[in-house]
Tab-separated table of N, CA and C in Angstrom:
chain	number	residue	atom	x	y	z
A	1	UNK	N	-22.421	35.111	-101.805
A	1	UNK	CA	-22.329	34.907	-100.368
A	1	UNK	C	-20.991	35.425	-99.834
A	2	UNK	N	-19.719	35.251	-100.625
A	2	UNK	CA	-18.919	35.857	-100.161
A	2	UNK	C	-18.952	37.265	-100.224
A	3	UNK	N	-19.297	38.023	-100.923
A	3	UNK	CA	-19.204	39.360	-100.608
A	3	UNK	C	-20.228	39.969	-99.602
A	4	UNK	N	-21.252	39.177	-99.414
A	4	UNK	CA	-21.926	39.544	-98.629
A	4	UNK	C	-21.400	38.936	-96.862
A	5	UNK	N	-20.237	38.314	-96.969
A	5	UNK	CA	-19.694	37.975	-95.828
A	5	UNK	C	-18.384	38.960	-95.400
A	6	UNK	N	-17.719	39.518	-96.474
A	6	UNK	CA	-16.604	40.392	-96.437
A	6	UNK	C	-17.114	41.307	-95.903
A	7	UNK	N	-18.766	41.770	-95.891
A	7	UNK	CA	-19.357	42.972	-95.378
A	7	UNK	C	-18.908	43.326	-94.104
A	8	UNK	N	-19.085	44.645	-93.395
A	8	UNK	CA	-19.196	44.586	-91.776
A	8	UNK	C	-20.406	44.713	-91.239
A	9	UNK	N	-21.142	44.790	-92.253
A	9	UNK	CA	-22.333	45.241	-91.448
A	9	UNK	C	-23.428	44.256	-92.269
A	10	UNK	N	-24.466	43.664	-90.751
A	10	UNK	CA	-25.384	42.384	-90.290
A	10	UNK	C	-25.856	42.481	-91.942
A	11	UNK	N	-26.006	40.714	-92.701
A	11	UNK	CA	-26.583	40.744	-93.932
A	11	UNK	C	-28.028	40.039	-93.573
A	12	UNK	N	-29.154	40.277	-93.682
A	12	UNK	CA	-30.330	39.496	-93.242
A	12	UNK	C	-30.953	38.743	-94.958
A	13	UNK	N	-30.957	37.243	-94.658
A	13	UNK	CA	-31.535	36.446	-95.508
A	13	UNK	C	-32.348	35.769	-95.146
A	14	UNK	N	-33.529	35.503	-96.402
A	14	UNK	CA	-34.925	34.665	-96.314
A	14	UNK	C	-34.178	33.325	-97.222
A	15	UNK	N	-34.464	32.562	-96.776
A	15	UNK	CA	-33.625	30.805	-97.307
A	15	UNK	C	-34.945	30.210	-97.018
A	16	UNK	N	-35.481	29.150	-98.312
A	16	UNK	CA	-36.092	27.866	-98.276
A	16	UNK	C	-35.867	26.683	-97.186
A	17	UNK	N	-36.754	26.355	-96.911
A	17	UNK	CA	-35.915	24.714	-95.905
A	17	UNK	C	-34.924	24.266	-96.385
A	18	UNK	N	-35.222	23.371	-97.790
A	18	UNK	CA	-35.000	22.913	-98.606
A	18	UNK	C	-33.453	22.968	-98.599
A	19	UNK	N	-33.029	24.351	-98.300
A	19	UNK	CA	-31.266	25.236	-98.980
A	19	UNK	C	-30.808	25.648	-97.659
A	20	UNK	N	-31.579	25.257	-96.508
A	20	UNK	CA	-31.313	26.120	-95.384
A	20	UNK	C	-29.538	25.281	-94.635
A	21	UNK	N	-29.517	24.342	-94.955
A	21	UNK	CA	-28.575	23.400	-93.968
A	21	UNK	C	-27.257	23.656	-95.467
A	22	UNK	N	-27.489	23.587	-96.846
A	22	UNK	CA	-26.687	24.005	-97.926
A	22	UNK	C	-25.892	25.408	-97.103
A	23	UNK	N	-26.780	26.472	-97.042
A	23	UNK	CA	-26.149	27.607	-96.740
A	23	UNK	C	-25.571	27.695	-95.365
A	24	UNK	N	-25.740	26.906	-93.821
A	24	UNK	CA	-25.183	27.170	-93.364
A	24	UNK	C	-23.931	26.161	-93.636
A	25	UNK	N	-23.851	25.491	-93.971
A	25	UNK	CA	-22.902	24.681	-94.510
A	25	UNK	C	-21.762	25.786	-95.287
A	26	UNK	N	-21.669	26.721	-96.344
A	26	UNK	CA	-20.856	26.976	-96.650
A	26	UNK	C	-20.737	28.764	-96.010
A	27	UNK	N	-21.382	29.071	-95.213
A	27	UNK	CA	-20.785	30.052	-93.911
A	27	UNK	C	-19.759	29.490	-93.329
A	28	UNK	N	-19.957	28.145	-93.355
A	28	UNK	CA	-18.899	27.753	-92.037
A	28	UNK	C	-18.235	27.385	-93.193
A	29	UNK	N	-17.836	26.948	-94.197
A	29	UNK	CA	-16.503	27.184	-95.180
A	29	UNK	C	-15.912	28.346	-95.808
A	30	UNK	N	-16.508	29.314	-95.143
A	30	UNK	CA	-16.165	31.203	-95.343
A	30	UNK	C	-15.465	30.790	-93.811
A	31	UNK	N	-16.636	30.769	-92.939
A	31	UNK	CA	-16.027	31.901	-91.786
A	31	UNK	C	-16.820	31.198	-90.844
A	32	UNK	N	-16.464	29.800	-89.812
A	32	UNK	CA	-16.884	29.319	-89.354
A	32	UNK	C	-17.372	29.844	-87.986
A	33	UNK	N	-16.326	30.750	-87.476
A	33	UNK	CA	-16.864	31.169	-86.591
A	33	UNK	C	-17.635	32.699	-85.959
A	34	UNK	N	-18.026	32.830	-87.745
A	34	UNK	CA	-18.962	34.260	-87.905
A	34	UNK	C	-20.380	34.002	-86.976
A	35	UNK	N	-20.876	34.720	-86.084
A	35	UNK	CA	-21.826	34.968	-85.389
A	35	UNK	C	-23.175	34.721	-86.319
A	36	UNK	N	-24.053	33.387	-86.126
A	36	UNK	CA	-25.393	33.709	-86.778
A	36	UNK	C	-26.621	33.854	-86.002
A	37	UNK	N	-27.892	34.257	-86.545
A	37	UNK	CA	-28.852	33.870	-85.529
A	37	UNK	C	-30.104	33.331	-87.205
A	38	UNK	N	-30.212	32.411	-86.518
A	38	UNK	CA	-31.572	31.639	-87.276
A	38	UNK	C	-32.766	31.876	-86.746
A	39	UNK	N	-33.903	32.137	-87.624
A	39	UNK	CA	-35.409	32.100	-86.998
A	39	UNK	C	-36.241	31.528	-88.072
A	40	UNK	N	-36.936	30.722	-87.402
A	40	UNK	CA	-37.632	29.852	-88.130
A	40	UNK	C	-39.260	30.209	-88.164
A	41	UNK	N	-40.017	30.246	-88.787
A	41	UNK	CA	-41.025	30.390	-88.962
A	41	UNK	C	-41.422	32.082	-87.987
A	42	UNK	N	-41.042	32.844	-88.497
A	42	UNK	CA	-40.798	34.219	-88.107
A	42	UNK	C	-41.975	34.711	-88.066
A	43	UNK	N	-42.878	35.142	-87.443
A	43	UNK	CA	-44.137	35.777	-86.675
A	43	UNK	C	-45.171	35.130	-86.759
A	44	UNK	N	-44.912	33.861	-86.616
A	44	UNK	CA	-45.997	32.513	-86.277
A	44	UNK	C	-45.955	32.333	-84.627
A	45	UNK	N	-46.856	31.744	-84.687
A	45	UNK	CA	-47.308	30.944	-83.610
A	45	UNK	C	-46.037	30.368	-82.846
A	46	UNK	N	-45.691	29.284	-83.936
A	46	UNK	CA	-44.514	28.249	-83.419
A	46	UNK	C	-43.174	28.306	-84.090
A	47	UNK	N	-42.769	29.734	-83.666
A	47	UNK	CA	-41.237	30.740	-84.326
A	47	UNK	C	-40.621	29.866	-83.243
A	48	UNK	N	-39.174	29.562	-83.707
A	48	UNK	CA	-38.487	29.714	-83.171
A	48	UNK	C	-36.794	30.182	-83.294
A	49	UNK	N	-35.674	30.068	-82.361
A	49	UNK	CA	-34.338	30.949	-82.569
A	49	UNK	C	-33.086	30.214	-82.279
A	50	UNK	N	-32.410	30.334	-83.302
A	50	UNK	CA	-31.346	29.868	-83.018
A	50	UNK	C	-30.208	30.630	-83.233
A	51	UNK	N	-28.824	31.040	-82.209
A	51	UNK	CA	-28.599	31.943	-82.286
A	51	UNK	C	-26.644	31.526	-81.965
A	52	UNK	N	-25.653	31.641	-82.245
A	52	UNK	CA	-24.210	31.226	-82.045
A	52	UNK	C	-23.194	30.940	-82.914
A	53	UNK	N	-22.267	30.318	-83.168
A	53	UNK	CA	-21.075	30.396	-84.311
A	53	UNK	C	-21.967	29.538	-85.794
A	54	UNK	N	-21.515	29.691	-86.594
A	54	UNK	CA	-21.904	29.012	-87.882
A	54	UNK	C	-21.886	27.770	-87.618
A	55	UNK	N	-20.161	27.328	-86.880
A	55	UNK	CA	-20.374	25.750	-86.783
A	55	UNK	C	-21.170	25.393	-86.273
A	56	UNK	N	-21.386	25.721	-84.592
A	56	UNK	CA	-22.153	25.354	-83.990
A	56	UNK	C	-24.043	25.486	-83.786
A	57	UNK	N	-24.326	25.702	-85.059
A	57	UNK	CA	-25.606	25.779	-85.737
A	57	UNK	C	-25.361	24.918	-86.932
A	58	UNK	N	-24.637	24.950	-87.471
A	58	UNK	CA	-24.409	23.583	-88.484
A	58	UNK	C	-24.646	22.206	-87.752
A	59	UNK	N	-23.610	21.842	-86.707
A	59	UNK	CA	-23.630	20.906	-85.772
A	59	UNK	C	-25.274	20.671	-85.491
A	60	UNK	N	-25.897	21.178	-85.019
A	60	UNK	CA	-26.905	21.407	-84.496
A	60	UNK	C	-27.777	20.935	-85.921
A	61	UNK	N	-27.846	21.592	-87.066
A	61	UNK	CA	-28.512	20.643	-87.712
A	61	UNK	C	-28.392	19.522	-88.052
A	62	UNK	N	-27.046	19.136	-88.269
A	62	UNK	CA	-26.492	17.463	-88.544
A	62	UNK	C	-26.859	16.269	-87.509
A	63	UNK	N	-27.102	16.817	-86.027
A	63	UNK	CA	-27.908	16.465	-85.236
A	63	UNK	C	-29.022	16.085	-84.952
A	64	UNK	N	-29.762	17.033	-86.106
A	64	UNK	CA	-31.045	16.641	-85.971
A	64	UNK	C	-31.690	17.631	-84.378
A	65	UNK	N	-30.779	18.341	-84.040
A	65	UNK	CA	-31.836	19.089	-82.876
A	65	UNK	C	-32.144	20.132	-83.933
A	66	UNK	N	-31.956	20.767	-84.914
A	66	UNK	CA	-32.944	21.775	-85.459
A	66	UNK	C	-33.718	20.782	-86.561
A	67	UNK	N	-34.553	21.141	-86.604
A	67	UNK	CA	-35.826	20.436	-88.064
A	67	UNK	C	-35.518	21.480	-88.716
A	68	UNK	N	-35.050	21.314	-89.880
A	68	UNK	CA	-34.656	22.383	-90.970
A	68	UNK	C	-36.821	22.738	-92.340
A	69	UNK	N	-37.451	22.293	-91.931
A	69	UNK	CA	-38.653	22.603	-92.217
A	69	UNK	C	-39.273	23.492	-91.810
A	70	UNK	N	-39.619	24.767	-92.520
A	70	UNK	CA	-40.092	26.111	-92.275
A	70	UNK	C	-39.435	27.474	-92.915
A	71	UNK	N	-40.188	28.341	-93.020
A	71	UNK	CA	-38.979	29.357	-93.412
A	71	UNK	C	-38.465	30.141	-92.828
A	72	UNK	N	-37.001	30.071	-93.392
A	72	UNK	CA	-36.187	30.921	-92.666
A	72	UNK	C	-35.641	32.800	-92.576
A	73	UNK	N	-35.208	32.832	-91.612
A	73	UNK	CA	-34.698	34.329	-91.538
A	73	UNK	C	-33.472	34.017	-91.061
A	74	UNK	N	-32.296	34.856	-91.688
A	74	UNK	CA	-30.836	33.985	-91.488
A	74	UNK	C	-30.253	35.559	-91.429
A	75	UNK	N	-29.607	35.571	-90.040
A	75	UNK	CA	-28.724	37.291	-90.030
A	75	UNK	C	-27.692	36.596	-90.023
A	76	UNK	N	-26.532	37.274	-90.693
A	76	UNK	CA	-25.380	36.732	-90.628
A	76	UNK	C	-24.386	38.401	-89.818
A	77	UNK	N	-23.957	38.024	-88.877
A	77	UNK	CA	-23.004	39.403	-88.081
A	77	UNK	C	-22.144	39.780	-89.298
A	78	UNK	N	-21.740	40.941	-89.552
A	78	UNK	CA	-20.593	41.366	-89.790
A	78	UNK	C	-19.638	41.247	-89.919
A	79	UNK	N	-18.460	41.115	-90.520
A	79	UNK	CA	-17.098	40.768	-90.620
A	79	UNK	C	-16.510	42.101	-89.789
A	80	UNK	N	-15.877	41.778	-88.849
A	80	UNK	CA	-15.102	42.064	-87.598
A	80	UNK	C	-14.101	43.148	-87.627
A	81	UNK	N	-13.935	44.433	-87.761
A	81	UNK	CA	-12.724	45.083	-88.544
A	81	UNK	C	-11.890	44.576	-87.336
A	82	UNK	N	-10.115	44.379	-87.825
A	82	UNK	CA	-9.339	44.277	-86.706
A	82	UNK	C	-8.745	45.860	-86.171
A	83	UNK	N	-8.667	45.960	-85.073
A	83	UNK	CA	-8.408	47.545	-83.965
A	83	UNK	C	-6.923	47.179	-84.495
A	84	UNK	N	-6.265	47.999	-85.104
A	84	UNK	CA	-4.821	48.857	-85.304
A	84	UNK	C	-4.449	49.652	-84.112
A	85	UNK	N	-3.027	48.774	-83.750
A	85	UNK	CA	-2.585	49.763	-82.626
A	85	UNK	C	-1.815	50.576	-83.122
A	86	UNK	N	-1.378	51.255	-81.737
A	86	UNK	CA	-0.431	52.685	-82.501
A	86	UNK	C	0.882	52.611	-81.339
A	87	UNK	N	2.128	52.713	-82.028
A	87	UNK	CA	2.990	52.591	-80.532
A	87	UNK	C	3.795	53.624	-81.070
A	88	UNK	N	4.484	53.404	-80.002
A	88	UNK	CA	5.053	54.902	-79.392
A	88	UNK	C	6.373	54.758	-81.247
A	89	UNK	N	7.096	54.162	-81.190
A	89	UNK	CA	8.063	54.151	-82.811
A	89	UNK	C	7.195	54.439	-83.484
A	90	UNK	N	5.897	54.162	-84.144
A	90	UNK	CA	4.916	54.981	-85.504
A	90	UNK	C	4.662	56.339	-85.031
A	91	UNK	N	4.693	56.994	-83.771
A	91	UNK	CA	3.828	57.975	-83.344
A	91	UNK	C	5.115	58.899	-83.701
A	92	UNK	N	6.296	59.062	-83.446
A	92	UNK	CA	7.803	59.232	-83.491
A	92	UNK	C	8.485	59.473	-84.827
A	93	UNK	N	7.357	58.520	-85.458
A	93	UNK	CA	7.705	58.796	-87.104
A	93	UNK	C	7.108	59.771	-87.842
A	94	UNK	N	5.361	59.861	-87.434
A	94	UNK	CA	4.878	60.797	-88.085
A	94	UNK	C	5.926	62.078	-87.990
A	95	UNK	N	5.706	62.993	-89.212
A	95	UNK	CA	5.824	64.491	-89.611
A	95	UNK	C	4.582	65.231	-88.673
A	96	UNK	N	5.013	65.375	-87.735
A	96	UNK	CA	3.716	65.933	-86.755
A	96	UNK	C	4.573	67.324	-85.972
A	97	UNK	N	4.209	68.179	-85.228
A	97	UNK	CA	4.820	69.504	-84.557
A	97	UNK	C	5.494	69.045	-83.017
A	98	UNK	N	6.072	69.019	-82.804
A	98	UNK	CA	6.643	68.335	-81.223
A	98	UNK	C	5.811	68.529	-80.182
A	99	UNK	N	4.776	69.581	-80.237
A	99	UNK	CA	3.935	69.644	-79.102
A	99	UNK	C	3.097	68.625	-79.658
A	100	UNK	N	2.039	68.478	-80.722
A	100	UNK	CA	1.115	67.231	-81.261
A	100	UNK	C	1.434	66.055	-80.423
A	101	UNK	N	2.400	65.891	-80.617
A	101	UNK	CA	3.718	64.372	-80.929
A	101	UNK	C	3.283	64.219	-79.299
A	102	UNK	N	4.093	65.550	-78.598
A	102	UNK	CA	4.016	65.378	-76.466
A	102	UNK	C	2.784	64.417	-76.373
A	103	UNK	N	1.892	65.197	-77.027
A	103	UNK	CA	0.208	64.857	-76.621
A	103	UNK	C	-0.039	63.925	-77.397
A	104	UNK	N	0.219	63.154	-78.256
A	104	UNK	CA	-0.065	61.474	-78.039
A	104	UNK	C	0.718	61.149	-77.513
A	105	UNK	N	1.796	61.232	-77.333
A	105	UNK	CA	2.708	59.721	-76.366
A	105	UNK	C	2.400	60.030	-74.878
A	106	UNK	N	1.995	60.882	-74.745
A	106	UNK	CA	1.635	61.207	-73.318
A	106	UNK	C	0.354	60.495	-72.784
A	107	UNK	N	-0.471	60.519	-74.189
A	107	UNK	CA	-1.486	59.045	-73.467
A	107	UNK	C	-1.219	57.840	-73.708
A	108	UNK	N	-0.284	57.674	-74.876
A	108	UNK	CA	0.197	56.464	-74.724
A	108	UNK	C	1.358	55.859	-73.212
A	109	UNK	N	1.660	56.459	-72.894
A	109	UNK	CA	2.966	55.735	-71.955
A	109	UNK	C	2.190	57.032	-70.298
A	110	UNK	N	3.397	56.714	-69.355
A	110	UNK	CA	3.243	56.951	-68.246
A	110	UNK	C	3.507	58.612	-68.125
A	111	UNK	N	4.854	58.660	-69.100
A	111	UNK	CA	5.257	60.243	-69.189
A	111	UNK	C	4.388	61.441	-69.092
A	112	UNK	N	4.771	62.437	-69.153
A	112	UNK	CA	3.521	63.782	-69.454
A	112	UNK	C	3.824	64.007	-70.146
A	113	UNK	N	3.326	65.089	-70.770
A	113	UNK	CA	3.289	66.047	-72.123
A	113	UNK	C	4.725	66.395	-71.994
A	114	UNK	N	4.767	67.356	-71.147
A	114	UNK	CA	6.091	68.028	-70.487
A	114	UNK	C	7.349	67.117	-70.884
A	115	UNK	N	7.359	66.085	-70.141
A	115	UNK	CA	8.278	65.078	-70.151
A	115	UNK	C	8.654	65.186	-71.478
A	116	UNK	N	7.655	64.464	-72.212
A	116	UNK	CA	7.985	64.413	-73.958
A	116	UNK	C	8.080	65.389	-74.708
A	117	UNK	N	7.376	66.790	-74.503
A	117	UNK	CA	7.810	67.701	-75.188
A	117	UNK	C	9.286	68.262	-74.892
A	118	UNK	N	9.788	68.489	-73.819
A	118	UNK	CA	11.515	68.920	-73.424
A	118	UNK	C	12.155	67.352	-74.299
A	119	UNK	N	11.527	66.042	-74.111
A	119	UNK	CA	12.626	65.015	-74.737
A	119	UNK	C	12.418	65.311	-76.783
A	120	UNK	N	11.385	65.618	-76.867
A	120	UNK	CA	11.494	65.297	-78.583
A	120	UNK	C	12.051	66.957	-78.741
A	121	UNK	N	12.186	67.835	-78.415
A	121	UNK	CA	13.010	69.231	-78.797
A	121	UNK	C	14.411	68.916	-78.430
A	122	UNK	N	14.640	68.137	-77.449
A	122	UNK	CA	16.101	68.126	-77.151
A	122	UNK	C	16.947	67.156	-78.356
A	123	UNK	N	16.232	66.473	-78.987
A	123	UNK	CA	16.488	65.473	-79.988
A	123	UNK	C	17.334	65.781	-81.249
């Protein structure tokens, strides 16, 4: 389960009743607030969906508002890559050609190309 939680990309599981409240139980001791969606009795008649953080589908069974009887279909979202910024000191560091260099910091900040290309040659 953990490696299949380190994943980024959606893991889809078939779970017993029986194991169904076990497993969301230790999602939410990975990664409580990983995105799930539950479906219960999946192309029946009387399917239904449950869909929000691990805890708050755990909660929800300890409650007693889900009946954990039927079988399940359990997507678990992806693990989240985090967005890496880039600022203007890393961009400054690269080994890059001074015109390259103009043309990222030039979308990074307010300056133009111009601006930054006359400042990183004058350097």
């Amino acid at each position: 389960l953990i490696a299949m939680m380190n994943s980024t990309t959606n893991v889809v599981l078939y779970e017993a009743p029986h194991r169904i409240e076990k497993l969301i139980s230790e999602i939410v001791n990975i990664d409580e607030e990983r995105e799930v969606f539950f479906s219960k009795e999946l192309s029946k008649k009387f399917q239904n969906y449950y869909r929000g953080s691990a805890e708050k589908i755990l909660e929800q069974f300890e409650q007693g508002v889900i009946n954990p009887k039927g079988e399940w279909v359990v997507v678990i979202s992806g693990k989240k890559q985090k967005a890496k910024a880039l600022y203007v000191d890393d961009i400054l560091a690269f080994d890059l050609q001074p015109k390259v260099k103009a043309k990222l910091l030039a979308k990074l900040t307010n300056k133009s190309v111009k601006e930054w290309y006359s400042e990183l040659i004058n350097v």
